[in-house]
Coordinates of C-alpha atoms and ligand atoms in Angstrom, one line a residue:
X15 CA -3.5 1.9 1.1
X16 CA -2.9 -1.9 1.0
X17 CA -2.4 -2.4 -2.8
X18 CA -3.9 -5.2 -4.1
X19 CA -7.1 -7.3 -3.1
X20 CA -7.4 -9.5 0.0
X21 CA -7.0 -13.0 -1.2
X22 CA -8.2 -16.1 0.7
X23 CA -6.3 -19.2 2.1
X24 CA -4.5 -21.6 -0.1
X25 CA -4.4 -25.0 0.3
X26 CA -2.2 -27.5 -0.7
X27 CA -5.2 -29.8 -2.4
X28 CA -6.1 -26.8 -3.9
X29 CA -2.8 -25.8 -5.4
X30 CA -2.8 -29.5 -7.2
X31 CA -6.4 -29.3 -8.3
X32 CA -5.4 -26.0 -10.5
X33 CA -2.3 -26.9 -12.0
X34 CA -1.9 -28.9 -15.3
X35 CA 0.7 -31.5 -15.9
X36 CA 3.5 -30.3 -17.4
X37 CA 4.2 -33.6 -19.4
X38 CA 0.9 -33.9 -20.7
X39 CA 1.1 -29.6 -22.0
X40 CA 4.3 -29.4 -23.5
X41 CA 7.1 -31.5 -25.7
X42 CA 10.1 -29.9 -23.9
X43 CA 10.6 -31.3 -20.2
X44 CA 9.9 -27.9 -17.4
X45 CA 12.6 -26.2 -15.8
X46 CA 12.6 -27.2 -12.0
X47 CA 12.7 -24.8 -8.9
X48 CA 13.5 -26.3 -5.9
X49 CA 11.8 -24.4 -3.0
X50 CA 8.6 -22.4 -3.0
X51 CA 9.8 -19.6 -0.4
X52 CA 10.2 -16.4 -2.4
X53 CA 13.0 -16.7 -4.3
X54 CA 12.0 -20.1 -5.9
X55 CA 8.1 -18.4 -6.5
X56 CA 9.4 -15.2 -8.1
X57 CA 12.0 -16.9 -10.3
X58 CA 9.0 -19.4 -11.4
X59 CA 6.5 -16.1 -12.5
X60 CA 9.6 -14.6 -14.7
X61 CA 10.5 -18.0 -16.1
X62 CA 6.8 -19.0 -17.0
X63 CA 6.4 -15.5 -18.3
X64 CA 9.8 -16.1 -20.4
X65 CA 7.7 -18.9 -21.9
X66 CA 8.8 -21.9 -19.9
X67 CA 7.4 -24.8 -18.8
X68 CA 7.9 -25.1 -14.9
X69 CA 7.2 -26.8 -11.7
X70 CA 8.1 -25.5 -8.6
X71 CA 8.3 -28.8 -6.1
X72 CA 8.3 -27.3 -2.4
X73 CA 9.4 -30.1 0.3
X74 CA 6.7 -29.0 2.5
X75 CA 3.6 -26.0 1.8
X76 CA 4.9 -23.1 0.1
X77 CA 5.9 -20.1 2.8
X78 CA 7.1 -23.3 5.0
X79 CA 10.8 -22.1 5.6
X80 CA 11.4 -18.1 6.1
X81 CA 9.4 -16.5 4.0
X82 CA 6.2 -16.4 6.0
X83 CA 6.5 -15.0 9.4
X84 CA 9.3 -12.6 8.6
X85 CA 8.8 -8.9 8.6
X86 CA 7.9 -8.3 5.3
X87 CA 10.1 -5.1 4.8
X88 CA 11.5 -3.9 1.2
X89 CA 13.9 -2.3 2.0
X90 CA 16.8 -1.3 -0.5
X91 CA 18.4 1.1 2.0
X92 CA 19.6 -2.1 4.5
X93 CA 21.4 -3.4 1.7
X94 CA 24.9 -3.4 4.3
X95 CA 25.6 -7.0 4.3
X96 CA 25.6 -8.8 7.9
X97 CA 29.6 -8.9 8.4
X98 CA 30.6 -5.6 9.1
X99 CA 33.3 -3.3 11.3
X100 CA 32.3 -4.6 14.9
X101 CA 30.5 -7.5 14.2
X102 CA 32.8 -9.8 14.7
X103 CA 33.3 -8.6 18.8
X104 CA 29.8 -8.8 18.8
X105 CA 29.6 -12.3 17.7
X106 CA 32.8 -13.3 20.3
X107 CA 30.9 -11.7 22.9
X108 CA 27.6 -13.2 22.5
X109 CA 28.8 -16.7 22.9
X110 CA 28.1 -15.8 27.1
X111 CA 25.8 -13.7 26.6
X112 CA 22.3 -15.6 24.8
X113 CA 20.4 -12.6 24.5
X114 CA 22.5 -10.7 22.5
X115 CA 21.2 -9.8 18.9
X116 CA 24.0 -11.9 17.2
X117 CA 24.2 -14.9 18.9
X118 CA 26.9 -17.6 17.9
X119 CA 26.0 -20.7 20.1
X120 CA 29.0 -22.1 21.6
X121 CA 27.6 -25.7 20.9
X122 CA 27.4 -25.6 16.8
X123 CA 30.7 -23.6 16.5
X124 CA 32.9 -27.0 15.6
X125 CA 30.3 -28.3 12.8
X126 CA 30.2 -24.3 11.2
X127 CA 33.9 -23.4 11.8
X128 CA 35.2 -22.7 8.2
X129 CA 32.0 -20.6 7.7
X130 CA 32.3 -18.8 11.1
X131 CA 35.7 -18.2 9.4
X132 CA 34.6 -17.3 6.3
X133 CA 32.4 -14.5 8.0
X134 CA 34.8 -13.4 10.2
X135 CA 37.3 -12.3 7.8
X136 CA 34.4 -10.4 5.8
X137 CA 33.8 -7.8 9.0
X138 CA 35.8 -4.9 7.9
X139 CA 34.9 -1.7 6.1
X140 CA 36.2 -2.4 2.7
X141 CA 33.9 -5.4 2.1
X142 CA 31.2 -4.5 3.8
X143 CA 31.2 -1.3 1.1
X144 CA 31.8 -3.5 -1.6
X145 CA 28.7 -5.6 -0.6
X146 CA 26.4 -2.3 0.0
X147 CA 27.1 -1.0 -3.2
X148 CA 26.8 -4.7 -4.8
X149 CA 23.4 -5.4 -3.7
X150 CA 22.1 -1.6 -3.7
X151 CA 22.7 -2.1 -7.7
X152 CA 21.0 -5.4 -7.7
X153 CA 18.3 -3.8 -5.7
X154 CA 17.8 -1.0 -7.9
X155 CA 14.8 -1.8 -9.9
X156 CA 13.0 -3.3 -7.1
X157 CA 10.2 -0.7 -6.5
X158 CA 9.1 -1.2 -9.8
X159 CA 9.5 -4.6 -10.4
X160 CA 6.8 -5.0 -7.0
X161 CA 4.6 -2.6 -8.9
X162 CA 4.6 -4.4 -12.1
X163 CA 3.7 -7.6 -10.3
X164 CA 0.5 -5.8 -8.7
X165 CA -0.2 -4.7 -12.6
X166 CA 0.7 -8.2 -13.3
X167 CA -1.9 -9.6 -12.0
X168 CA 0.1 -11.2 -8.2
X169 CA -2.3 -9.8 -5.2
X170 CA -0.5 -8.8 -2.5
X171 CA -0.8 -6.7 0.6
X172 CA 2.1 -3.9 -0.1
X173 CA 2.3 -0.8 1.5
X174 CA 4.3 2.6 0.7
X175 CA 4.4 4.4 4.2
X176 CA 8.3 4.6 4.4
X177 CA 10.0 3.0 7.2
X178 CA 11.2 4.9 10.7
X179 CA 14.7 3.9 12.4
X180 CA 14.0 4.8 16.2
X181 CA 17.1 5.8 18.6
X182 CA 17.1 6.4 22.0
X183 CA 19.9 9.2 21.4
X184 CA 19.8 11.9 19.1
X185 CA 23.7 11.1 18.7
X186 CA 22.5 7.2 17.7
X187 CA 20.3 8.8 14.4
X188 CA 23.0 10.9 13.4
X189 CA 25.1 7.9 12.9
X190 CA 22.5 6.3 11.3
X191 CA 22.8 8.9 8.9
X192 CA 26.2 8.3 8.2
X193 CA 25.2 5.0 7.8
X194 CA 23.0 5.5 5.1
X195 CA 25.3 7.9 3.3
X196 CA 26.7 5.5 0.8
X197 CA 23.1 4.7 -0.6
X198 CA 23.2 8.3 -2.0
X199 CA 25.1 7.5 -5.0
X200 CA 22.5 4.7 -5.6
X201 CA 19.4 6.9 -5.6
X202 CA 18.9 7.9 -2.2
X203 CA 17.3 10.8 -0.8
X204 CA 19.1 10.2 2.8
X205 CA 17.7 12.8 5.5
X206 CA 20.1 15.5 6.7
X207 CA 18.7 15.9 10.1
X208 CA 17.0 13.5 12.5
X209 CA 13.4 13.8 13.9
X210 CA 13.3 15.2 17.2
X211 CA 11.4 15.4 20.6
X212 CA 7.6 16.6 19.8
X213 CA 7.8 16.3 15.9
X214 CA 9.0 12.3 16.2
X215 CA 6.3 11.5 18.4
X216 CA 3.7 13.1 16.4
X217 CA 4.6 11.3 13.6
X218 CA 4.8 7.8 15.6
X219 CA 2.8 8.2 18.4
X220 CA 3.3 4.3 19.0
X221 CA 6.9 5.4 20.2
X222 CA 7.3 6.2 24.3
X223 CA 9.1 9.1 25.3
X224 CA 12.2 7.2 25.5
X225 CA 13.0 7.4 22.0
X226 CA 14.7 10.5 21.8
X227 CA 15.5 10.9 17.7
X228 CA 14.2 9.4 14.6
X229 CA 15.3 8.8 10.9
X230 CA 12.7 9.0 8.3
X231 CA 13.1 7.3 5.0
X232 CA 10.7 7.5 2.7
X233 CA 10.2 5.5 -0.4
X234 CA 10.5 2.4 1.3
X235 CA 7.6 0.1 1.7
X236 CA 6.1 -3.2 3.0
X237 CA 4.0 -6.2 2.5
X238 CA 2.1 -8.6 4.3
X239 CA 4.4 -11.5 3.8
X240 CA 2.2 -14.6 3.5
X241 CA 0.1 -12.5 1.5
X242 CA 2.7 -12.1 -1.2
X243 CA 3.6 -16.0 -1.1
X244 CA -0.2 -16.7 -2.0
X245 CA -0.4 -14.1 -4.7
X246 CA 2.7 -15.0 -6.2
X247 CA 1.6 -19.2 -6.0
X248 CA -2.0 -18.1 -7.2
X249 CA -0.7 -16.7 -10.3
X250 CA 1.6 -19.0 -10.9
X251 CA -0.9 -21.6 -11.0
X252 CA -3.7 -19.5 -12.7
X253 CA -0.6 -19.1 -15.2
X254 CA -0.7 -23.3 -16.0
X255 CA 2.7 -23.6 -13.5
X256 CA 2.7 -26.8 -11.4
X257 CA 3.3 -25.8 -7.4
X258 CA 3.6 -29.4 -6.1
X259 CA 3.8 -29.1 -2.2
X260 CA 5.0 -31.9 -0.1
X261 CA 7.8 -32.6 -2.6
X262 CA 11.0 -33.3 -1.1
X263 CA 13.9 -33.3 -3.9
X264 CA 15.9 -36.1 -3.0
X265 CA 18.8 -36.5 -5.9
X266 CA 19.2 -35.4 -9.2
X267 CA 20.0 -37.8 -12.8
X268 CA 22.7 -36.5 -14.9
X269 CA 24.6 -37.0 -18.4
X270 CA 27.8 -35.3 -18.4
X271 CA 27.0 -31.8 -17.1
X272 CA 23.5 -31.4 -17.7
X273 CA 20.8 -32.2 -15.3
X274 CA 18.4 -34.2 -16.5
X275 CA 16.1 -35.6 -13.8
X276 CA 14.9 -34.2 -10.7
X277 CA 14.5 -37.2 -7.6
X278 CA 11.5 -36.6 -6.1
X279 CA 9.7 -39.5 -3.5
X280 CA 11.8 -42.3 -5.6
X281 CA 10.9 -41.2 -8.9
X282 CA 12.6 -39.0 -11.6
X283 CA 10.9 -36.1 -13.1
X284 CA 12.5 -35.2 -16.3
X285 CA 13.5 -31.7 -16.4
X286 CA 15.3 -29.1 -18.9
X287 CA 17.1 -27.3 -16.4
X288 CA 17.0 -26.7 -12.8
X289 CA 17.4 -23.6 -10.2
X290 CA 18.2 -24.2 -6.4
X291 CA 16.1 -22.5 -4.1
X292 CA 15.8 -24.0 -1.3
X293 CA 16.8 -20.9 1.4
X294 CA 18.9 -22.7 3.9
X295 CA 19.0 -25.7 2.8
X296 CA 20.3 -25.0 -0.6
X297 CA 23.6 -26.2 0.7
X298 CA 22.5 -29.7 1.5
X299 CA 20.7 -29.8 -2.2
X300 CA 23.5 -28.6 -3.6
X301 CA 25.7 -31.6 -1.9
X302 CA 23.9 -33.7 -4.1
X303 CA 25.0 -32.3 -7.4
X304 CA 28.6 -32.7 -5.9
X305 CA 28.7 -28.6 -5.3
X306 CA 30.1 -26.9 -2.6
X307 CA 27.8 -23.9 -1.7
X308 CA 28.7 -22.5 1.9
X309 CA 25.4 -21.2 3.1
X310 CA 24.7 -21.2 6.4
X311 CA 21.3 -20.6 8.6
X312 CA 21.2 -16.7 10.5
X313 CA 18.0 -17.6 12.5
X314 CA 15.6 -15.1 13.1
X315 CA 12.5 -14.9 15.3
X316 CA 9.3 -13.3 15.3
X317 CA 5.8 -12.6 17.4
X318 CA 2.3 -10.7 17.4
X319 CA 2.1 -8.2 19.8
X320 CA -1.2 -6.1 20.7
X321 CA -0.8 -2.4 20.7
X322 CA -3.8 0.5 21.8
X323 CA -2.1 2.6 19.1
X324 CA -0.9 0.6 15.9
X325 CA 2.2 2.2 14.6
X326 CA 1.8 3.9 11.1
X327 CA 4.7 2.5 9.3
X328 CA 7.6 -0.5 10.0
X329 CA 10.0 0.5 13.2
X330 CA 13.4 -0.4 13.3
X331 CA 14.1 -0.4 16.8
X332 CA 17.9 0.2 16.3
X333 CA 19.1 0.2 19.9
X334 CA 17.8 -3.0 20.2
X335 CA 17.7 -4.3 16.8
X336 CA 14.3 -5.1 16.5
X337 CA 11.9 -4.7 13.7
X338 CA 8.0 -3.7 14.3
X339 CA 5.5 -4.2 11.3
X340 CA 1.9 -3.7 11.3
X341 CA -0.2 -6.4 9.9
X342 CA -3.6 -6.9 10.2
X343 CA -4.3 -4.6 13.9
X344 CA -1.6 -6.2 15.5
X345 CA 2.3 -5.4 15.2
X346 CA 4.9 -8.3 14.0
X347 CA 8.2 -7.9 16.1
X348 CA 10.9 -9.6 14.7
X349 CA 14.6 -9.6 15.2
X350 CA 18.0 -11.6 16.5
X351 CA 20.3 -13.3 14.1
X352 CA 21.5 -16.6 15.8
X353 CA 23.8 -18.8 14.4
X354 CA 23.5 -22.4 15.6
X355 CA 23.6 -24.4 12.1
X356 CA 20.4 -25.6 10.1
X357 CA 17.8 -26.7 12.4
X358 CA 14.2 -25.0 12.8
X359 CA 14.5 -25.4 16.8
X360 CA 12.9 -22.4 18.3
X361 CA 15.0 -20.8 21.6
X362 CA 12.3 -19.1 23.8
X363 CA 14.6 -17.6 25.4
X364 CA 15.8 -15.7 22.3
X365 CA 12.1 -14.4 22.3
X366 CA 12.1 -13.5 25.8
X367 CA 15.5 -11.5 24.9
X368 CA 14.0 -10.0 22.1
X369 CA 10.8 -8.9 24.5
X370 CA 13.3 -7.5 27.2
X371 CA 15.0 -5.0 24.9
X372 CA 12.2 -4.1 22.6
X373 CA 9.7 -3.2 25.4
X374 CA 10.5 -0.2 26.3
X375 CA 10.0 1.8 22.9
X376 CA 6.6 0.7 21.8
X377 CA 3.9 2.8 24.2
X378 CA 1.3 0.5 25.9
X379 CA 2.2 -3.1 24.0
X380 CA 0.9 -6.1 25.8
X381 CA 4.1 -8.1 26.3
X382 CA 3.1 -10.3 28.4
X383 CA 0.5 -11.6 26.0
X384 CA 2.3 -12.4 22.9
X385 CA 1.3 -14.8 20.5
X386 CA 2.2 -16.7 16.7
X387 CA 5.9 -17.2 18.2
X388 CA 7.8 -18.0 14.9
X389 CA 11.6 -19.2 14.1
X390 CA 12.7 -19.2 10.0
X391 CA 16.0 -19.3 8.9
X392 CA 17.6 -16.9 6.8
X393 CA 19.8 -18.3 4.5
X394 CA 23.1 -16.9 4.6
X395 CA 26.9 -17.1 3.1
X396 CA 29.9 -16.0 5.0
X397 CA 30.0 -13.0 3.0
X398 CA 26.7 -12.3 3.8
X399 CA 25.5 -11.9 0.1
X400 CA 23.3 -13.4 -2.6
X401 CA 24.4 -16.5 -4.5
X402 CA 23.0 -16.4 -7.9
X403 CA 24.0 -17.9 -11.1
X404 CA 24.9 -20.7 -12.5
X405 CA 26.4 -23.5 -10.5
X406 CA 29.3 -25.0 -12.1
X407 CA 30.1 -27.3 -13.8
X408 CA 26.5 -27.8 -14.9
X409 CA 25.3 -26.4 -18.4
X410 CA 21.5 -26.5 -17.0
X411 CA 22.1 -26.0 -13.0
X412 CA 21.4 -22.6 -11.1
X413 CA 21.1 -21.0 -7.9
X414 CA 19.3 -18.3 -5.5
X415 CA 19.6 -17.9 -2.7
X416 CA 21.6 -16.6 0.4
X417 CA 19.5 -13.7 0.8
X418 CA 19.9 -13.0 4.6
X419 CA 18.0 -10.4 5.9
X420 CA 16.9 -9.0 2.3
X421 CA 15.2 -12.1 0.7
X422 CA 11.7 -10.3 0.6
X423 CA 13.2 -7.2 -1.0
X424 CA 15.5 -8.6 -3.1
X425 CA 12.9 -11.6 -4.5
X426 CA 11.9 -9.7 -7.6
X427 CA 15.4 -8.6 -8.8
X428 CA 16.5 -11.7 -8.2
X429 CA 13.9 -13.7 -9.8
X430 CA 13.9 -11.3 -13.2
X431 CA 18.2 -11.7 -13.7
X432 CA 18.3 -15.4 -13.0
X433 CA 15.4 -16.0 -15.2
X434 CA 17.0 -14.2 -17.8
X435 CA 20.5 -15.8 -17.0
X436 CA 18.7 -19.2 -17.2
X437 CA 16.6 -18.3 -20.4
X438 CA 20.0 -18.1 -22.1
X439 CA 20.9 -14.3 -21.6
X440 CA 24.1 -13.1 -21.0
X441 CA 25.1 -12.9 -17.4
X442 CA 24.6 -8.8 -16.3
X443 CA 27.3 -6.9 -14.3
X444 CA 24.8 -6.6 -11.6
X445 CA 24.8 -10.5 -10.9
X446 CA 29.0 -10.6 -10.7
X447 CA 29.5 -10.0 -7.4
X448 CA 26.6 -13.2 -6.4
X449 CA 28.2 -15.2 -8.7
X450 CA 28.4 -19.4 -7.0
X451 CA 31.9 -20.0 -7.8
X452 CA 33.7 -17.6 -5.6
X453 CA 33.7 -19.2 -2.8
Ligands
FAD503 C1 12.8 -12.8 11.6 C2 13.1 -12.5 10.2 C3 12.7 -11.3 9.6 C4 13.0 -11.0 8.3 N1 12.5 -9.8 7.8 C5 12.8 -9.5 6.5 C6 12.4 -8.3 5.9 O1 11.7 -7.5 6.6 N2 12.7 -8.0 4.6 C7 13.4 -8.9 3.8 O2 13.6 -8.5 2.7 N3 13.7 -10.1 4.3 C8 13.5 -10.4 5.6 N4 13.9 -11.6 6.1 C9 14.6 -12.5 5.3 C10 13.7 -13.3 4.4 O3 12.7 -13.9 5.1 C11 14.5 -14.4 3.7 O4 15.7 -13.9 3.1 C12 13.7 -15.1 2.6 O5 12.5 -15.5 3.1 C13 14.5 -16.3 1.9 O6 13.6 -16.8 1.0 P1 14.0 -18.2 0.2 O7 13.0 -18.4 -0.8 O8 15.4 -18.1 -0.2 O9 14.0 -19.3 1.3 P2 12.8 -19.9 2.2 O10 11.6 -19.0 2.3 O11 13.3 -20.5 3.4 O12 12.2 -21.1 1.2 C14 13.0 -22.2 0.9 C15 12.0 -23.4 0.7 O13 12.7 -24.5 0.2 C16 12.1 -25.6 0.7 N5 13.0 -26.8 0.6 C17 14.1 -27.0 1.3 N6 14.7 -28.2 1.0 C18 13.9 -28.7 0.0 C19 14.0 -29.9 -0.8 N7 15.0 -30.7 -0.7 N8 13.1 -30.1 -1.8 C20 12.0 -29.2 -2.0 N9 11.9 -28.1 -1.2 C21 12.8 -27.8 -0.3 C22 11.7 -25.3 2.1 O14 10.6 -26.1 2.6 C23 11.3 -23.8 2.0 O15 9.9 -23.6 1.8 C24 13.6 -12.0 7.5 C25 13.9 -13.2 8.0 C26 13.7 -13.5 9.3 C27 14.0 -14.9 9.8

């Protein structure tokens, strides 16, 4: 059951019309979040519900960069970070082969070379453990942080069906069961057995009779992404926070190591303190305030697809490493991570490579037909992990961001710790291993 109420468009003029000027409502300056994808919108509900003033200035329409037409999964157990054991022969071998599902292009390795590094030296075992169990912690209260923001008042499309990883081979689930082992410790109920022959296809009878084996797991669930970007900006602005779209942060005004001004189309906003949001461009904001933040785009694409038989829950096509979501009667398919540095250019032939290996699991899909082709950028650091925290050397200055392939189901966790962190709170265990400064 979807579980909140259907909400209607939102448009920009709208978004203005409701919000109330923070300089005329309070003494204090607000606190400033740079990007309204949903990182920047979470962190704004905990801060205003901290008590802040805040603004959230969005260089374009909130959802603009990746946090609209991805596929809208929570999912704690995919907290593996991107580097991994055999990654990196992937990412050599794709540079002749385009359609592979990580593609480094050839042309934008000089200008990304220390962070093609940087990632390379992160695709081993040990710290793609380390980052698992990292982000499985941070990840922890996420189920009930998305139901307290229903309760809360944010309406979003969510649902709780579980999500189904597909194989092709029986052998191919069992490792994804291996896979998934390490979650155990955090929680986890991970199956013992795969899904086989007759009893996966009557549970997904979307699936073709090429898919051999299935893995179940339960407990995970889904929204409707755009759906939770409106709620989230509707009750920010219901809740007196300004959401000013079209708002490009240009520079910042300082005194010492305290921010004190936001730059925004040639003039200053005054501000008390100020969080970095801005997905994959939080690098190039960053740059401004003289920090080095190493985060990279992993470019990710997405399409509609019409099916006769709409699949029940989120597929992970894991022989081709494609993701299927139903929204609305249609199914989003989503997948590739392509690194070719920060630019919004969308490859169709990355969508035609996506089509090609994806086609043959999804029964009766009109392929030929597809429609709302979509390119975001996840934004990314070598390590493939969060950075959150403060950025030094600033008293006042914080970041999120970094979130790869988890930004949708990490948004709440993330949003409640750096609020805190940035409502004066101690810095929790949990945020340590996100923290800016180790890179
Ligand atoms: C194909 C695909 C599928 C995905 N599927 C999932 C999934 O199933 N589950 C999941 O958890 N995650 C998924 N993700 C990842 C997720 O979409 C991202 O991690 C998340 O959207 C990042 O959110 P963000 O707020 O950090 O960045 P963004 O959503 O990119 O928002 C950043 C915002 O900052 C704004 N901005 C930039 N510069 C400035 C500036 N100077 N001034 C003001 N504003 C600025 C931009 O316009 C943008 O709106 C997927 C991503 C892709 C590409």
């Amino acid at each position: 059951v979807w579980g909140a109420k259907a909400i209607g468009s939102i448009v920009a003029g709208s978004i203005l019309a409701g919000a109330v000027d923070a300089s005329i409502r309070g003494v204090s300056a607000p606190y400033a979040v740079i990007g309204g994808g949903v990182i920047g919108l979470c962190t704004a509900h905990y801060l205003r519900r901290a008590g802040h003033d805040v603004v959230v200035l969005e260089r374009a329409t909130v959802g603009a960069g990746s946090s609209s037409g991805n596929a809208g999964w929570i999912v704690p157990s995919l907290s593996a970070p991107v580097p991994g054991p055999g990654q990196l022969g992937f990412a050599l071998r794709s540079l002749i082969n385009p359609d592979s599902p990580l593609y480094v292009r050839a042309a934008s390795v000089p200008g990304m070379l220390g962070w093609l590094l940087g990632f390379a030296r992160r695709c081993n075992r040990r710290d793609n453990l380390a980052g698992l169990h990292a982000t499985a912690a941070l990840a922890a209260p996420t189920m009930q942080l998305y139901d307290e923001l229903a309760a809360n008042g944010v309406a979003f499309e969510m649902r709780t069906d579980g999500i189904l990883f597909a194989h092709l081979t029986v052998e191919g689930a069992r490792e994804e069961i291996n896979a998934l082992g390490p979650l155990a410790e955090h929680g986890y109920c991970v199956p013992a057995q795969p899904i086989v022959g007759a009893d996966l296809h009557t549970l997904e009878p979307a699936l073709t009779e090429q898919v051999r084996a299935g893995v179940m797991v339960e407990g995970e669930r889904h929204v409707a992404p755009m759906s939770l970007v409106r709620g989230l900006t509707e009750r920010l602005v219901a809740d007196g926070v300004e959401v000013r779209e079209g708002a490009s942060v240009e520079g910042f005004e300082r005194a010492g190591e305290r921010v004190t001004g936001v730059v925004v189309d040639g003039c200053a906003l005054p501000v008390s303190g100020v969080l970095l949001a801005a997905g994959a461009w939080t690098g190039q904001v960053a740059a401004r305030l003289g920090c080095r933040l190493p985060v990279q785009a992993g470019k990710g694409y997405s399409f509609s697809l019409a099916v006769p038989t709409l699949p029940c829950r989120p597929l992970y096509l894991a022989d081709a490493r494609v993701g299927c979501t139903p929204i609305g009667n249609r199914l989003r398919v989503a997948g590739t991570m392509e690194l070719s540095g920060i630019n919004t250019r969308l490859d169709d032939r990355r969508i035609e490579a996506i089509v090609r290996t994806a086609r043959g699991f999804i029964e009766g899909g009109d392929w030929d037909g597809i429609t709302e082709r979509w390119v975001g950028m996840r934004p990314m650091a070598p390590d493939g992990l969060p950075i959150i925290g403060r950025l030094e050397p600033y008293a006042n200055a914080y970041v999120a961001t970094g979130h790869a392939m988890l930004g949708v189901t990490l948004a709440p966790a993330t949003g409640r710790a750096v609020a805190a962190v940035m409502s004066g709170g101690p810095n929790p265990p949990a945020l340590q291993p996100f923290r800016p400064g180790r890179f």
